[in-house]
CSV table of C-alpha atoms in Angstrom, one decimal:
chain,number,residue,atom,x,y,z
A,254,MET,CA,0.0,0.0,0.0
A,255,GLN,CA,1.3,3.4,-0.9
A,256,ASP,CA,1.5,6.1,1.9
A,257,ILE,CA,-1.4,8.5,2.1
A,258,VAL,CA,-0.4,12.1,2.8
A,259,PHE,CA,-2.6,14.8,4.2
A,260,ARG,CA,-1.1,18.4,4.3
A,261,SER,CA,-2.8,21.4,5.9
A,262,GLU,CA,-1.7,25.0,6.3
A,263,VAL,CA,-2.5,26.3,9.8
A,264,ASP,CA,-3.5,30.0,9.9
A,265,GLY,CA,-1.7,31.7,12.7
A,266,ASN,CA,-4.1,34.6,13.0
A,267,ASP,CA,-7.4,32.9,13.7
A,268,TYR,CA,-7.8,31.5,17.2
A,269,GLN,CA,-11.5,30.8,16.5
A,270,ARG,CA,-10.7,28.4,13.6
A,271,ALA,CA,-7.7,26.8,15.2
A,272,GLY,CA,-8.3,23.0,15.1
A,273,GLU,CA,-10.1,22.8,11.8
A,274,ALA,CA,-7.2,21.0,10.1
A,275,SER,CA,-7.3,18.3,12.9
A,276,ARG,CA,-11.0,18.0,12.6
A,277,HIS,CA,-10.8,17.4,8.8
A,278,THR,CA,-7.9,15.0,9.2
A,279,LYS,CA,-9.8,13.0,11.9
A,280,SER,CA,-12.8,12.7,9.5
A,281,ALA,CA,-10.5,11.4,6.8
A,282,LEU,CA,-8.9,8.8,9.1
A,283,LYS,CA,-12.3,7.6,10.0
A,284,ARG,CA,-13.1,7.1,6.4
A,285,LEU,CA,-9.9,5.0,6.0
A,286,GLY,CA,-11.4,2.7,8.7
A,287,LEU,CA,-8.5,3.0,11.2
A,288,PRO,CA,-9.1,1.8,14.8
A,289,PRO,CA,-10.9,4.4,16.9
A,290,GLU,CA,-8.2,4.5,19.6
A,291,ILE,CA,-5.5,5.2,17.0
A,292,ILE,CA,-7.7,8.0,15.5
A,293,ARG,CA,-8.2,9.5,18.9
A,294,ARG,CA,-4.5,9.6,19.7
A,295,VAL,CA,-3.7,11.1,16.3
A,296,GLY,CA,-6.4,13.7,16.8
A,297,VAL,CA,-5.1,14.7,20.2
A,298,CYS,CA,-1.5,15.0,18.9
A,299,MET,CA,-2.4,17.0,15.9
A,300,TYR,CA,-4.9,19.2,17.6
A,301,GLU,CA,-2.6,20.2,20.4
A,302,GLY,CA,0.1,20.8,17.8
A,303,GLU,CA,-2.2,22.9,15.7
A,304,ILE,CA,-3.2,25.0,18.8
A,305,ASN,CA,0.5,25.5,19.7
A,306,MET,CA,1.3,26.7,16.2
A,307,VAL,CA,-1.5,29.3,16.4
A,308,ILE,CA,-0.5,30.4,19.9
A,309,HIS,CA,3.2,30.5,19.6
A,310,ALA,CA,4.3,30.5,16.0
A,311,ASP,CA,1.9,32.4,13.8
A,312,GLY,CA,0.8,29.2,12.1
A,313,GLY,CA,2.7,26.6,10.1
A,314,THR,CA,2.2,23.3,8.2
A,315,ALA,CA,0.8,20.0,9.4
A,316,THR,CA,1.7,16.9,7.4
A,317,LEU,CA,0.2,13.6,8.3
A,318,THR,CA,1.5,10.4,6.6
A,319,VAL,CA,-0.5,7.2,6.9
A,320,GLY,CA,1.6,4.1,6.2
A,321,ILE,CA,0.8,0.4,6.5
A,322,ASP,CA,1.9,0.1,10.1
A,323,LYS,CA,2.3,3.7,11.4
A,324,ILE,CA,1.1,7.3,11.2
A,325,VAL,CA,3.6,10.1,11.2
A,326,ILE,CA,2.6,13.6,12.1
A,327,GLU,CA,5.0,16.5,11.3
A,328,LEU,CA,4.2,20.0,12.5
A,329,LYS,CA,6.5,22.6,11.1
A,330,ASP,CA,6.5,26.3,11.9
A,331,HIS,CA,8.8,29.3,11.4
A,332,GLY,CA,8.1,30.8,14.9
A,333,PRO,CA,10.5,31.9,17.6
A,334,GLY,CA,11.7,28.4,18.5
A,335,ILE,CA,12.0,26.9,21.9
A,336,PRO,CA,14.9,28.1,24.0
A,337,ASP,CA,14.7,25.4,26.7
A,338,ILE,CA,13.0,22.1,25.6
A,339,ASP,CA,13.2,20.5,29.1
A,340,LEU,CA,11.3,23.4,30.6
A,341,ALA,CA,8.8,23.4,27.8
A,342,MET,CA,8.1,19.7,28.4
A,343,GLN,CA,7.2,20.3,32.0
A,344,GLU,CA,3.5,20.0,32.8
A,345,GLY,CA,2.2,23.4,33.8
A,346,TRP,CA,4.9,25.5,32.2
A,347,SER,CA,3.4,27.8,29.6
A,348,THR,CA,4.2,31.1,27.8
A,349,ALA,CA,0.8,31.3,26.2
A,350,ASN,CA,-1.0,34.6,26.1
A,351,THR,CA,-4.3,35.6,27.6
A,352,GLU,CA,-6.2,35.0,24.4
A,353,ALA,CA,-5.1,31.4,24.4
A,354,GLN,CA,-6.1,31.1,28.1
A,355,THR,CA,-9.6,32.4,27.5
A,356,LEU,CA,-10.1,29.6,25.0
A,357,GLY,CA,-9.1,27.0,27.7
A,358,PHE,CA,-5.5,26.4,26.6
A,359,GLY,CA,-2.2,27.7,27.9
A,360,ALA,CA,-2.2,25.4,30.9
A,361,GLY,CA,1.2,24.0,30.0
A,362,MET,CA,-0.2,20.6,28.9
A,363,GLY,CA,0.2,20.8,25.1
A,364,LEU,CA,3.7,19.3,24.5
A,365,PRO,CA,3.3,16.7,27.4
A,366,ASN,CA,0.0,15.7,26.0
A,367,MET,CA,1.5,15.2,22.5
A,368,LYS,CA,4.3,13.1,23.9
A,369,ARG,CA,1.9,11.0,26.0
A,370,SER,CA,-0.4,10.3,23.1
A,371,SER,CA,2.4,9.3,20.6
A,372,ASP,CA,4.7,6.3,20.5
A,373,GLU,CA,7.7,8.4,19.3
A,374,PHE,CA,8.1,12.1,19.9
A,375,LYS,CA,10.8,14.4,18.6
A,376,ILE,CA,11.4,18.2,18.7
A,377,ASP,CA,13.8,19.9,16.4
A,378,THR,CA,14.0,23.6,17.2
A,379,VAL,CA,16.3,26.5,16.4
A,380,VAL,CA,15.7,29.8,18.3
A,381,GLY,CA,14.8,32.5,15.8
A,382,GLU,CA,14.1,30.0,13.0
A,383,GLY,CA,11.3,27.7,14.0
A,384,THR,CA,10.3,24.3,15.4
A,385,THR,CA,9.4,20.9,13.9
A,386,VAL,CA,7.6,18.4,16.0
A,387,THR,CA,7.5,14.9,14.7
A,388,MET,CA,5.2,12.2,16.3
A,389,THR,CA,4.8,8.6,15.3
A,390,ILE,CA,1.8,6.4,16.2
A,391,TYR,CA,2.1,2.7,15.4
A,392,ILE,CA,-1.0,1.0,14.1
A,393,LYS,CA,-1.1,-2.3,16.1
B,153,MET,CA,-28.2,6.7,32.4
B,154,THR,CA,-29.2,8.2,29.0
B,155,VAL,CA,-28.6,11.7,27.6
B,156,ARG,CA,-32.4,12.3,28.2
B,157,ASP,CA,-31.8,11.4,31.9
B,158,VAL,CA,-29.0,14.0,32.0
B,159,LYS,CA,-31.3,16.6,30.4
B,160,GLU,CA,-34.0,16.0,32.9
B,161,LEU,CA,-31.8,15.8,36.0
B,162,LEU,CA,-30.0,19.0,35.0
B,163,GLU,CA,-33.2,20.7,33.8
B,164,ALA,CA,-31.3,21.4,30.6
B,165,GLU,CA,-32.4,22.8,27.3
B,166,VAL,CA,-31.5,20.8,24.2
B,167,LEU,CA,-29.7,23.0,21.7
B,168,CYS,CA,-29.1,20.3,19.0
B,169,GLY,CA,-29.0,16.6,18.6
B,170,GLU,CA,-32.5,15.8,19.8
B,171,ASP,CA,-32.4,12.5,17.9
B,172,ARG,CA,-29.6,11.1,20.2
B,173,LEU,CA,-31.2,11.6,23.6
B,174,ASP,CA,-31.8,7.9,24.2
B,175,GLU,CA,-28.1,7.0,23.9
B,176,GLU,CA,-26.3,5.8,27.0
B,177,ILE,CA,-23.8,7.8,28.9
B,178,CYS,CA,-20.7,5.6,29.5
B,179,GLY,CA,-18.7,8.2,31.5
B,180,CYS,CA,-18.4,11.9,32.3
B,181,PHE,CA,-15.6,14.4,32.4
B,182,ALA,CA,-15.9,18.0,33.7
B,183,SER,CA,-13.4,20.7,33.0
B,184,ASP,CA,-12.9,24.2,31.6
B,185,PHE,CA,-9.3,23.4,30.5
B,186,MET,CA,-9.3,22.0,27.0
B,187,SER,CA,-5.8,20.5,27.4
B,188,ASP,CA,-7.0,18.6,30.5
B,189,ILE,CA,-9.8,17.1,28.6
B,190,LEU,CA,-7.4,16.1,25.8
B,191,ALA,CA,-5.0,14.6,28.4
B,192,PHE,CA,-7.3,12.8,30.8
B,193,ALA,CA,-10.7,12.0,29.2
B,194,ARG,CA,-10.8,8.3,28.3
B,195,ASP,CA,-13.8,6.2,27.4
B,196,GLN,CA,-16.2,9.0,28.5
B,197,ASN,CA,-18.8,10.4,26.2
B,198,LEU,CA,-20.2,13.3,28.3
B,199,LEU,CA,-18.4,16.6,28.8
B,200,ILE,CA,-19.5,19.1,31.4
B,201,THR,CA,-18.0,22.6,30.9
B,202,GLY,CA,-18.6,26.3,31.5
B,203,MET,CA,-16.2,27.3,28.7
B,204,LEU,CA,-17.9,28.8,25.7
B,205,ASN,CA,-16.1,28.9,22.4
B,206,PRO,CA,-15.7,26.7,19.2
B,207,GLN,CA,-12.6,25.0,20.7
B,208,VAL,CA,-14.9,23.2,23.1
B,209,ILE,CA,-16.7,21.5,20.2
B,210,ARG,CA,-13.4,20.6,18.5
B,211,THR,CA,-11.8,19.4,21.7
B,212,ALA,CA,-14.8,17.1,22.5
B,213,GLU,CA,-14.7,15.8,18.9
B,214,MET,CA,-11.0,14.9,19.2
B,215,VAL,CA,-11.6,12.7,22.2
B,216,ASP,CA,-14.9,11.2,21.0
B,217,MET,CA,-17.2,13.0,23.4
B,218,PRO,CA,-20.4,13.6,21.4
B,219,PHE,CA,-22.5,14.9,24.4
B,220,ILE,CA,-21.8,18.3,26.0
B,221,VAL,CA,-23.5,20.1,28.9
B,222,PHE,CA,-22.8,23.8,29.2
B,223,VAL,CA,-23.3,24.8,32.9
B,224,ARG,CA,-23.6,28.1,34.7
B,225,GLY,CA,-26.4,29.2,32.4
B,226,LYS,CA,-24.0,29.5,29.4
B,227,VAL,CA,-25.6,29.2,26.0
B,228,PRO,CA,-23.4,28.6,22.9
B,229,ASN,CA,-23.9,30.8,19.9
B,230,GLU,CA,-25.1,29.8,16.4
B,231,GLN,CA,-21.6,29.1,15.2
B,232,MET,CA,-20.9,26.6,17.9
B,233,ILE,CA,-24.3,24.9,17.4
B,234,GLU,CA,-23.7,24.6,13.7
B,235,LEU,CA,-20.2,23.1,14.3
B,236,ALA,CA,-21.8,20.6,16.7
B,237,GLU,CA,-24.6,19.8,14.3
B,238,GLU,CA,-22.1,19.1,11.5
B,239,SER,CA,-20.5,16.4,13.8
B,240,GLY,CA,-23.8,15.0,15.0
B,241,MET,CA,-23.2,16.1,18.6
B,242,VAL,CA,-25.8,16.8,21.3
B,243,LEU,CA,-25.5,20.2,23.1
B,244,LEU,CA,-27.4,20.8,26.4
B,245,ALA,CA,-27.5,24.0,28.4
B,246,SER,CA,-28.1,24.0,32.2
B,247,ARG,CA,-28.5,26.7,34.8
B,248,PHE,CA,-26.6,24.6,37.4
B,249,ARG,CA,-23.0,25.3,38.3
B,250,MET,CA,-20.4,22.7,37.5
B,251,TYR,CA,-20.1,21.4,41.1
B,252,SER,CA,-23.9,21.0,41.4
B,253,ALA,CA,-24.3,19.4,38.0
B,254,CYS,CA,-21.5,16.9,38.7
B,255,GLY,CA,-23.1,16.2,42.1
B,256,ILE,CA,-26.5,15.6,40.8
B,257,LEU,CA,-25.3,13.2,38.1
B,258,PHE,CA,-23.0,11.4,40.5
B,259,MET,CA,-25.9,10.9,43.0
B,260,HIS,CA,-28.1,9.4,40.3
B,261,ASP,CA,-25.5,7.3,38.5
B,262,PRO,CA,-26.5,3.7,39.0
B,263,ASN,CA,-22.8,2.8,39.0
B,264,THR,CA,-21.9,5.2,41.8
B,265,LYS,CA,-20.5,3.4,44.9
B,266,PRO,CA,-21.2,4.4,48.5
B,267,CYS,CA,-18.3,6.6,49.9
B,268,LYS,CA,-17.1,3.8,52.2
B,269,THR,CA,-16.6,1.5,49.3
B,270,LEU,CA,-14.8,4.3,47.4
B,271,TYR,CA,-12.4,4.7,50.3
B,272,SER,CA,-11.8,1.0,50.7
B,273,ASP,CA,-11.0,0.8,47.0
B,274,GLN,CA,-8.2,3.3,47.4
B,275,LYS,CA,-6.3,1.2,49.9
């Protein structure tokens, strides 16, 4: 089976529409007939990442690749980068603004949630250039 | 307990999804923090929240929670209702505060155990 690739541009200026890409991707995965628990985990990873890109990085690109035994989610932005990854990974640590908090985010759970919901989790970041988060979920 | 039971116990108004009121509630999660819902909600299909924005609908959809009760007299706007309708969700609005709403459902849940049993379970 050939890999199926979904690519979405995430608008960094629209807090109200943040999450739409994840919503459409989740619908597409349901149509592919993947197990519900796998779809739920992909949804959480991609949605948290999408929200992060809107809050911190003025948007970016979300690419989801569905292979025969795994799903790879790559979230790439050209935002400010993460100066201290260990700190960013701590539950409760957040630099989100008030607008994000009024929507129920910015509690410092985003990156830890993404790590918890994926089987493999990797952050590549350069301060001043951007961040790429890559998550893999195995289809068992 | 069905969605209709929740509606009646919480004296809630049905905003959309009238056709799903006879479905069973398998578990409930209450929070205003979307990230907490994403992190901790598991095998629960009812969300209780006082947060009012489209992210609530998208968050619930991500974790497969098709039933939402908005508490504290909060009523979602048309945009939120349309979003929920697109996904076949049920939205309810109750005047109760979150603590009271949770308490009422907990007391009427046939699976709720007496407090003594709950304590002994923790040992």
